[in-house]
Amino acid sequence: MDFVIGIGNTLRRDDGVAARVIASLPPVPNVAALAVHQLTPELTLRLCDASRVLFVDAHCHDHEIALQRIAPAPAPVGSVHALSQQDLLGLTVELCGRAPHGWVLSIPGYDFEFGETLSDRTHAHLDAAIEAVVQWMRRQGGEVKMQGGRNEEAS
Amino acid sequence: MKREIRIDPVTRIEGHAKITIYLDEKGKVEDAHFHVPELRGFEAFCVGRTLWEMPSLTARICGICPISHILASAKAGDAVLAVRVPETATLLRRLMNLGQIVQSHALSFFYLSAPDLLLGWDSDPAARNVFGLWEKDPDLTRRAIRLRSFGQQIIERLGGKRIHPAWAVPGGVNQPLTSDDHHWIAENLPEAIDTIRFTLDLFKSSFVNTEMQGVLGEFPSLYMGLVAADGTWEHYSGGLRIVDQDGKILADQLDPAHYPDVIGEASEAWSYLKFPYYKPLGYPQGMYRVGPLGRINVCDRFGTPLADAELEEFRSHGSPSGRVLDYHYARLIEILAALERIERLLKDERILGTRIRAEAGINALEGVGVHEAPRGTLFHHYWVDEDGVIQRVNLIVSTGQNNLAMNRTVREIASAYIKGGSLSEGILNRVEGGIRAFDPCLSCSVHAVGRMPLELELLGPDGRVLDTVTRG
């Protein structure tokens, strides 16, 4: 089983972009998609037996969509309220002896104030982000092609 | 020279707070304040919205205990509709609240407080978290994560999602329990019970009847919680019971809707958090405690065999208990009781029923919803017009009701450990640990957006800041 985990708060405008992506995904066999406000230790229980996991998150750096491979943190240090993706994979290794291969798809966000709508600039990235996630979900091997974004995969 | 110490923000709690400790000229603790600098808002901006929106709106007060607000809000809505909620819906709401108690208590104990208890008050602050706990006891950590997940799964399976499910509504709930989910809960229940019994044994062998049991202070107060008509521990309905420091019942089977008759609300200029008190004794003498310690001190029994055996042992050390550390002890016993109650609910075939909601219009212009949230008794009080539009809201949450006791706790711990004005991180952590024992949810109690940093300030007699320690 593979997982796509969208992270963010839909009441904080562009922070909710990952939840929008998750809601737009078609069903793909052996891939589960879920949206969460934040990463918590309980997610390790889902990841123990997973093959791959893609985290989708908003970022506040001024660059385009980026897909990156990530590795488990060797010494996870996050708090229970604010685990990073690497910390979560590191905790999964600690608890389960292994962790799935990890990726992060980051989508630029510009407005994180209260509100349920995306900014125009983040909304403009939505289709490309959904397409990138769908490609990742359907991928059995080989490179994920990004449209108008950066691909920093190590594969 | 008089000095003042501030801890700002207080860490590993839900929300933002700071602590100020006032020292006299000799460096002895003169007074202490637990401040909540967050701004409130929900009572104001819910005005003008409709009754049916209130469960979802007030759920947004908090990401940790939205279920508590959803249930209290739905119950207030029941009162406004003046309906009899279908039996199945009541059982499902109870199941949801028990799942919430399990997951919230597990979070509080294992993730936020166990690092202090199991790694030590003076251990490396960087390691006092769930990862440090993993290093110390991987098996316990794995069990803890699975236990909390069990509670979360109950919520998610009933409500469709873990946080802010739009499930409980005025008149009932909007989705029944499926056979598959019933089976999943029943199948995973034995492991959860095994985990909490293991943890209780660990806690008792490490802390009960040791000098550690008094590490967070002990002081008399009143205690309040809901009990069933026969005095059994209750979490969803029943009447209010208030006992004094000697266990004498001061009030019993009070209709929770009449809470203004016994609960007053004071305020202080230095905190946004209200100071509820027991009216007949006045302010601040009417200090009372709610939550796990409050409930365990007011009930006659749990009504389930394993929890009742633990209650008997708990009371053998003195009852009612005024020890702050016993909040954790009581919290663990309540997890066990909640799990036993879940087991009992699953055996009731009515829980798989499909009549789950009573439909009605506005039949009363005022309604009160009360139940026991993990942190204590929660009151939602709404006034509506003929169209169900909210005219006024009053929320009295658990953390506020423990406000006087939390201030007293800070003063007790600071007096015991701060000598001659000298400070150490371990002392500050004990002060914070006293607050953490109450598991305060400041986002709820001031109805604000929660943040979680900590600050400590040292002030001179003229109010000048001599030193500040900031974390987070």
XYZ file of C-alpha atoms in Angstrom:
627
model
C 0.000 0.000 0.000
C 1.153 3.550 -0.781
C -0.033 6.690 1.001
C -0.569 10.283 -0.050
C -0.821 12.520 3.004
C -1.912 16.132 2.567
C -0.914 18.448 5.411
C -2.493 21.770 6.342
C -5.325 23.806 7.772
C -8.174 24.598 5.403
C -9.083 27.646 7.517
C -5.689 29.259 6.799
C -6.076 29.984 3.090
C -3.053 28.621 1.161
C -2.158 26.243 4.003
C -5.217 24.296 2.882
C -3.949 23.656 -0.650
C -2.876 20.086 0.159
C -6.384 19.237 1.367
C -7.726 20.572 -1.962
C -5.313 18.325 -3.821
C -6.330 15.276 -1.783
C -10.024 15.979 -2.386
C -9.419 16.086 -6.139
C -7.554 12.792 -6.519
C -9.096 9.903 -8.461
C -9.138 6.467 -6.812
C -6.020 4.461 -7.618
C -5.655 0.819 -6.522
C -3.362 0.270 -3.534
C -2.991 3.981 -2.847
C -4.728 5.625 0.132
C -5.043 9.393 0.369
C -5.791 11.357 3.512
C -5.686 14.967 4.628
C -4.426 15.913 8.100
C -3.929 19.182 9.946
C -0.496 18.154 11.124
C 1.686 15.081 11.366
C 1.245 13.139 14.602
C 2.925 9.999 15.960
C -0.193 7.865 15.316
C 0.450 8.096 11.576
C 3.393 5.728 12.070
C 0.842 2.949 12.542
C -0.382 3.480 8.978
C 3.119 3.772 7.564
C 4.594 0.659 9.194
C 3.715 -1.581 6.256
C 3.532 1.046 3.504
C 5.826 0.875 0.462
C 5.843 4.572 -0.450
C 4.476 7.769 1.006
C 4.050 11.170 -0.620
C 3.541 14.156 1.681
C 1.829 17.141 0.067
C 2.326 20.454 1.831
C 2.297 24.199 1.244
C 5.597 26.027 1.530
C 6.278 29.706 1.955
C 9.431 29.965 -0.135
C 9.141 31.783 -3.411
C 9.759 28.935 -5.819
C 7.584 26.635 -7.867
C 6.141 23.235 -7.093
C 8.912 20.862 -6.100
C 8.999 17.108 -5.696
C 11.767 15.859 -3.436
C 12.876 12.533 -2.062
C 13.271 12.587 1.722
C 14.973 10.248 4.144
C 13.970 9.377 7.723
C 15.541 11.678 10.315
C 18.241 9.647 12.099
C 17.423 11.325 15.430
C 13.877 12.712 15.298
C 13.398 15.759 17.523
C 9.991 17.238 16.674
C 7.191 17.887 19.139
C 3.934 15.949 19.084
C 2.306 19.021 17.578
C 4.854 19.655 14.865
C 6.511 16.573 13.448
C 8.351 17.105 10.191
C 7.954 14.555 7.417
C 11.486 13.340 8.116
C 10.744 13.072 11.858
C 7.634 11.018 11.148
C 9.600 8.624 8.929
C 12.333 8.477 11.581
C 9.790 7.622 14.257
C 8.342 4.968 11.946
C 11.788 3.405 11.654
C 12.120 3.478 15.453
C 8.724 1.910 16.047
C 8.474 -0.503 13.126
C 12.065 -1.192 12.151
C 11.474 0.245 8.690
C 9.793 3.121 6.918
C 8.331 3.594 3.447
C 10.272 5.487 0.782
C 9.345 9.122 1.246
C 8.659 12.080 -1.051
C 7.454 15.618 -0.439
C 5.519 17.634 -2.977
C 5.675 21.258 -1.888
C 3.338 23.844 -3.330
C 4.024 27.564 -2.959
C 1.695 29.443 -0.622
C 1.507 33.206 -0.297
C -1.332 33.958 2.125
C -1.715 32.040 5.400
C -4.226 34.342 7.064
C -7.760 33.256 8.040
C -9.918 32.198 5.116
C -11.146 29.144 3.228
C -10.123 30.214 -0.282
C -6.725 29.946 -1.923
C -4.837 32.980 -3.122
C -4.870 33.412 -6.898
C -1.158 32.590 -7.125
C -1.489 29.315 -5.211
C -4.692 28.429 -7.026
C -2.781 28.730 -10.285
C -0.562 25.819 -9.165
C -3.443 23.529 -8.191
C -3.893 21.607 -11.470
C -0.171 20.976 -11.842
C 0.030 19.766 -8.250
C -2.884 17.358 -8.731
C -1.318 16.046 -11.939
C 2.029 15.488 -10.190
C 0.355 13.549 -7.376
C -1.667 11.430 -9.822
C 1.530 10.590 -11.703
C 3.198 9.600 -8.459
C 0.215 7.437 -7.485
C 0.236 5.586 -10.807
C 3.955 5.244 -11.012
C 5.412 1.778 -10.793
C 8.989 2.980 -11.439
C 10.762 5.647 -13.445
C 10.740 9.386 -13.151
C 7.747 11.536 -12.335
C 7.448 14.270 -14.944
C 6.616 17.671 -13.520
C 4.752 20.313 -15.514
C 6.178 23.723 -14.752
C 7.832 22.690 -11.522
C 11.048 21.257 -10.159
C 11.795 17.584 -9.741
C 14.521 16.915 -7.235
C 14.134 13.171 -7.126
C 17.228 11.170 -6.425
C 16.003 8.126 -8.359
C 15.041 43.280 47.016
C 11.709 41.961 45.717
C 11.941 40.035 42.490
C 9.490 38.561 40.002
C 10.031 35.411 37.931
C 7.987 34.805 34.793
C 7.712 31.560 32.837
C 6.473 32.485 29.393
C 5.314 30.560 27.489
C 4.384 27.438 29.454
C 5.297 24.430 27.287
C 3.601 21.126 26.519
C 0.122 22.469 27.185
C -2.624 23.298 24.693
C -2.451 27.049 24.201
C -0.349 29.973 25.346
C 0.294 30.936 28.956
C 2.906 32.477 31.157
C 3.725 32.252 34.829
C 4.914 35.055 37.065
C 6.462 34.290 40.420
C 6.852 37.161 42.848
C 9.718 37.000 45.326
C 10.056 39.130 48.464
C 13.205 40.915 49.608
C 14.556 37.672 51.093
C 14.074 35.751 47.855
C 11.109 33.764 49.201
C 8.051 33.218 47.050
C 5.405 35.776 47.939
C 2.806 35.077 45.253
C 2.390 33.490 41.822
C 0.134 34.113 38.854
C -0.771 31.822 35.970
C -1.611 34.232 33.156
C -3.458 33.450 29.955
C -2.719 36.227 27.484
C -4.805 34.858 24.617
C -7.869 36.780 23.517
C -11.364 35.280 23.636
C -13.781 35.515 20.792
C -16.201 32.652 20.210
C -18.863 33.885 22.624
C -18.965 37.102 20.654
C -18.731 36.038 17.048
C -21.188 33.124 17.343
C -23.913 35.721 17.927
C -25.960 36.048 14.759
C -25.262 32.497 13.522
C -27.889 29.747 13.609
C -28.303 27.082 16.265
C -27.579 24.315 13.738
C -24.185 25.803 12.938
C -23.077 25.848 16.559
C -21.634 22.310 16.863
C -19.392 22.858 13.855
C -18.522 26.432 14.822
C -17.636 25.713 18.428
C -15.705 22.581 17.422
C -13.223 24.996 15.854
C -12.361 26.314 19.317
C -9.879 23.478 19.578
C -8.153 20.813 17.494
C -7.556 18.557 20.502
C -11.019 18.439 22.054
C -13.464 19.385 19.279
C -15.595 16.376 20.225
C -16.229 17.873 23.651
C -17.551 21.087 22.148
C -19.553 19.301 19.451
C -21.333 17.186 22.075
C -22.002 20.035 24.508
C -23.256 22.168 21.640
C -25.503 19.416 20.296
C -26.931 18.919 23.787
C -27.666 22.636 24.099
C -29.378 22.327 20.718
C -31.437 19.365 22.004
C -32.695 21.638 24.791
C -33.660 24.404 22.368
C -35.483 21.937 20.117
C -37.002 20.350 23.258
C -36.698 16.879 21.719
C -36.027 13.435 23.150
C -32.877 12.194 21.451
C -33.272 8.621 20.088
C -31.695 5.931 22.289
C -29.220 4.873 19.625
C -28.022 8.439 19.158
C -27.474 8.813 22.896
C -25.465 5.590 22.992
C -23.386 6.701 20.013
C -22.718 10.106 21.555
C -21.581 8.299 24.699
C -19.295 6.084 22.634
C -17.825 9.128 20.905
C -17.206 10.890 24.223
C -15.510 7.802 25.660
C -13.252 7.626 22.596
C -12.439 11.285 23.170
C -11.590 10.652 26.826
C -9.256 7.798 25.826
C -7.397 9.725 23.123
C -7.183 13.020 25.027
C -6.063 11.429 28.299
C -3.512 9.334 26.399
C -2.151 12.458 24.720
C -1.944 14.309 28.020
C -0.299 11.516 29.956
C 1.987 9.800 27.476
C 3.002 12.599 25.131
C 2.958 15.671 27.356
C 3.605 14.561 30.932
C 5.191 11.099 30.907
C 8.535 12.515 29.720
C 8.746 14.458 33.022
C 7.618 11.490 35.086
C 9.680 8.778 33.426
C 12.759 10.721 32.288
C 12.966 12.964 35.349
C 12.240 16.607 36.095
C 15.896 17.537 35.716
C 16.556 15.542 32.538
C 17.679 17.214 29.321
C 14.814 19.473 28.153
C 15.598 18.558 24.549
C 14.831 14.908 25.337
C 11.676 15.510 27.385
C 9.309 14.536 24.584
C 7.858 11.476 22.924
C 11.194 10.710 21.252
C 13.001 10.790 24.579
C 10.307 8.514 25.917
C 10.953 6.164 23.014
C 14.651 6.032 23.891
C 13.791 5.234 27.508
C 10.978 2.735 26.949
C 10.207 1.818 23.328
C 7.613 -0.778 24.261
C 5.615 1.670 26.373
C 5.853 4.314 23.649
C 4.603 1.908 20.998
C 1.706 0.897 23.246
C 0.929 4.555 24.024
C 0.725 5.492 20.375
C -1.560 2.544 19.663
C -3.768 3.416 22.654
C -4.238 7.005 21.540
C -4.845 5.836 18.008
C -7.577 3.505 19.283
C -9.457 6.458 20.779
C -8.939 8.491 17.623
C -10.182 5.629 15.483
C -13.456 5.479 17.417
C -13.962 9.168 16.675
C -12.966 8.823 13.044
C -15.105 5.751 12.425
C -18.173 7.386 13.979
C -17.687 10.900 12.693
C -15.913 10.322 9.411
C -12.773 12.169 10.497
C -10.721 12.653 13.662
C -10.880 16.409 13.942
C -14.007 18.533 13.665
C -16.412 15.836 12.433
C -19.837 17.336 11.655
C -21.539 14.366 13.295
C -23.417 15.278 16.471
C -26.255 17.672 15.706
C -29.183 19.103 17.656
C -31.576 16.173 17.993
C -29.078 13.348 17.610
C -26.292 12.338 15.259
C -26.168 12.123 11.481
C -24.537 8.729 10.937
C -25.050 5.329 12.614
C -22.365 2.849 13.623
C -21.637 0.227 10.969
C -21.194 -3.455 11.793
C -17.645 -3.315 10.427
C -16.717 -0.442 12.728
C -18.422 -2.134 15.673
C -16.340 -5.220 14.946
C -13.108 -3.217 14.634
C -13.621 -1.475 17.977
C -14.479 -4.751 19.737
C -11.497 -6.510 18.205
C -8.996 -3.833 19.288
C -10.449 -3.167 22.740
C -8.564 -5.924 24.627
C -5.175 -4.532 23.584
C -6.178 -1.052 24.781
C -7.292 -2.425 28.157
C -4.063 -4.393 28.457
C -2.013 -1.257 27.730
C -3.705 0.892 30.340
C -3.483 -1.812 33.012
C 0.228 -2.147 32.242
C 0.648 1.631 32.500
C -1.295 1.846 35.753
C 0.964 -0.791 37.301
C 4.016 1.124 36.107
C 2.662 4.416 37.481
C 1.728 2.947 40.856
C 5.052 1.211 41.322
C 6.954 4.398 40.465
C 4.971 7.153 42.132
C 2.219 6.061 44.481
C 3.233 5.965 48.123
C 6.582 7.564 47.312
C 7.794 11.079 48.008
C 7.224 11.710 44.291
C 3.464 11.674 44.896
C 3.741 15.087 46.524
C 6.137 16.577 43.995
C 3.467 18.807 42.450
C 1.934 19.910 45.738
C -1.146 19.105 47.770
C -3.820 21.490 48.958
C -7.498 21.397 49.906
C -10.239 22.544 47.557
C -13.764 21.678 46.500
C -14.324 19.176 43.671
C -17.078 19.060 41.053
C -18.306 16.623 38.423
C -21.347 14.904 37.009
C -22.626 11.738 38.706
C -25.474 9.379 37.841
C -28.588 9.310 40.021
C -27.001 6.587 42.184
C -23.669 8.439 42.493
C -21.834 6.428 39.824
C -19.138 8.143 37.692
C -20.817 9.828 34.751
C -19.466 11.533 31.633
C -22.454 12.398 29.447
C -25.529 13.112 31.573
C -26.515 13.043 35.252
C -26.453 15.775 37.890
C -23.733 17.986 39.302
C -22.163 16.973 42.607
C -19.832 19.187 44.624
C -17.823 17.852 47.575
C -15.501 19.629 49.983
C -11.955 18.802 51.030
C -13.241 16.246 53.545
C -15.472 14.510 51.033
C -18.657 16.026 52.461
C -21.284 16.502 49.743
C -22.181 20.201 49.517
C -24.544 19.875 46.584
C -25.885 16.848 44.753
C -27.964 16.047 41.675
C -28.082 19.690 40.670
C -29.670 20.166 37.280
C -26.670 21.274 35.174
C -28.918 23.735 33.364
C -29.130 25.645 36.641
C -25.365 26.090 36.912
C -25.637 29.885 37.434
C -27.183 29.157 40.849
C -23.909 27.669 42.106
C -21.140 28.859 39.774
C -19.984 32.459 39.704
C -17.395 33.844 37.297
C -14.764 36.328 38.474
C -12.046 37.963 36.413
C -8.621 39.424 37.088
C -6.843 42.170 35.184
C -3.781 39.980 34.573
C -5.476 37.106 32.702
C -8.076 36.602 29.971
C -9.048 33.299 31.571
C -12.114 33.607 33.812
C -12.066 32.415 37.419
C -15.220 30.368 38.085
C -15.967 29.689 41.759
C -18.586 28.003 43.936
C -20.969 30.849 44.707
C -22.022 29.909 48.254
C -18.398 30.204 49.444
C -17.615 33.351 47.445
C -14.488 34.341 45.530
C -11.798 33.070 45.823
C -12.729 30.764 48.737
C -15.037 28.863 46.387
C -12.094 27.351 44.497
C -13.027 23.965 43.045
C -11.327 21.433 40.810
C -12.809 19.555 37.834
C -11.448 16.934 35.463
C -10.086 13.487 36.331
C -9.298 14.357 39.952
C -12.585 16.203 40.393
C -14.625 13.344 38.977
C -12.825 10.616 40.894
C -13.264 12.574 44.123
C -17.001 13.126 43.701
C -18.219 9.753 42.429
C -19.227 6.813 44.629
C -18.023 4.199 42.154
C -17.166 3.702 38.484
C -19.645 0.876 38.041
C -17.209 -1.356 36.162
C -15.089 -4.017 37.860
C -11.529 -3.121 36.852
C -11.931 0.604 37.395
C -13.702 0.055 40.718
C -10.798 -2.072 41.946
C -8.416 0.730 40.974
C -10.663 3.293 42.665
C -10.575 1.345 45.906
C -6.783 1.267 45.804
C -6.634 4.975 44.882
C -8.780 5.853 47.882
C -6.700 3.772 50.231
C -4.107 6.567 50.055
C -6.589 9.166 51.348
C -9.835 10.430 49.920
C -10.597 12.879 48.549
C -7.102 13.396 47.204
C -5.788 16.945 47.042
C -2.476 15.875 45.461
C -1.907 17.488 42.076
C 0.091 14.509 40.795
C -2.991 12.392 41.375
C -4.540 14.085 38.342
C -2.359 11.713 36.332
C -3.296 8.713 38.498
C -6.987 9.553 38.117
C -6.507 10.123 34.374
C -5.155 6.604 33.911
C -7.994 5.085 35.940
C -10.483 7.031 33.828
C -8.995 5.597 30.639
C -9.591 2.131 32.059
C -13.135 3.058 33.072
C -13.809 4.512 29.620
C -12.602 1.336 27.938
C -14.819 -0.804 30.157
C -17.766 1.446 29.344
C -17.002 1.082 25.632
C -17.048 -2.687 26.069
C -20.431 -2.446 27.749
C -21.842 -0.181 25.026
C -20.741 -2.554 22.280
C -22.741 -5.337 23.932
C -25.923 -3.238 23.777
C -27.594 -4.180 20.490
C -29.358 -0.812 20.355
C -26.050 0.788 19.421
C -26.403 -0.580 15.883
C -29.834 1.006 15.451
C -30.553 3.436 12.655
C -33.061 5.816 14.274
C -30.537 8.448 15.213
C -32.044 11.904 14.918
C -35.154 13.735 16.123
C -36.206 16.590 13.872
C -37.883 19.677 15.338
C -38.082 23.431 15.129
C -37.363 25.989 17.812
C -39.359 25.077 20.913
C -37.394 26.982 23.585
C -35.461 30.217 23.444
C -32.714 29.060 25.766
C -30.755 25.816 26.118
C -27.879 24.471 28.179
C -25.695 21.529 27.142
C -23.398 19.965 29.733
C -21.196 16.912 29.767
C -17.795 15.844 31.042
C -14.998 16.724 28.656
C -11.682 14.961 29.390
C -10.465 18.064 31.224
C -13.679 18.564 33.202
C -17.270 19.727 33.128
C -18.126 21.693 30.000
C -21.103 24.084 29.764
C -22.564 25.503 26.548
C -25.430 27.943 27.132
C -27.258 29.492 24.178
C -30.046 32.036 23.837
C -31.833 32.107 20.460
C -34.668 34.006 18.777
C -37.757 32.410 17.227
C -35.770 31.577 14.081
C -32.977 29.861 15.967
C -30.511 32.705 15.474
C -28.052 32.923 18.352
C -28.580 36.000 20.535
C -26.116 35.239 23.307
C -23.592 32.527 24.227
C -21.931 31.572 27.496
C -19.222 28.903 27.562
C -17.740 27.649 30.827
C -14.925 25.256 30.058
C -12.938 22.912 32.226
C -9.673 24.808 32.184
C -11.309 27.979 33.456
C -12.859 26.094 36.339
C -9.392 24.896 37.355
C -7.938 28.407 37.066
C -7.869 29.171 40.793
C -6.401 25.733 41.515
C -3.723 26.101 38.837
C -2.654 29.407 40.385
C -2.534 27.756 43.782
C -0.465 24.895 42.331
C 2.125 27.257 40.891
C 2.424 28.996 44.256
C 2.790 25.664 46.106
C 5.507 24.316 43.833
C 7.389 27.599 43.611
C 7.352 27.941 47.407
C 8.692 24.425 47.814
C 11.492 24.601 45.276
C 12.583 28.207 44.804
C 14.837 29.213 47.669
C 16.805 32.425 47.851
C 15.698 33.399 44.387
C 17.885 30.807 42.707
C 16.458 29.114 39.636
C 17.173 26.061 37.539
C 15.499 24.654 34.454
C 14.359 21.662 36.498
C 12.536 23.925 38.961
C 10.838 25.752 36.137
C 9.838 22.433 34.654
C 8.267 21.375 37.957
C 6.222 24.568 37.962
C 5.138 23.876 34.408
C 4.534 20.243 35.310
C 2.051 21.352 37.945
C 0.109 23.179 35.261
C 0.430 20.261 32.853
C -1.166 17.932 35.410
C -4.429 19.826 34.900
C -4.014 19.330 31.124
C -5.218 22.882 30.467
C -6.681 23.642 27.088
C -6.201 27.364 26.790
C -7.479 27.545 23.250
C -10.796 26.380 24.662
C -10.822 28.344 27.843
C -10.346 31.700 26.214
C -11.942 30.642 22.937
C -8.872 31.822 21.051
C -6.478 30.549 18.420
C -3.961 28.435 20.328
C -0.198 28.892 20.381
C 2.204 27.120 22.602
C 5.362 28.958 23.653
C 6.604 29.684 27.283
C 8.247 32.631 29.043
C 9.643 33.229 32.507
C 10.309 36.703 33.856
C 12.129 37.924 36.938
C 10.951 41.351 38.111
C 12.182 43.771 40.746
C 9.924 45.379 43.371
C 9.426 48.359 41.101
C 8.098 46.088 38.342
C 11.298 46.279 36.313
C 12.111 43.072 34.381
C 15.378 41.685 35.763
C 15.511 38.506 33.711
C 13.461 36.623 31.114
C 13.605 33.044 29.885
C 11.709 32.282 26.698
C 11.103 28.907 25.081
C 9.213 27.581 22.098
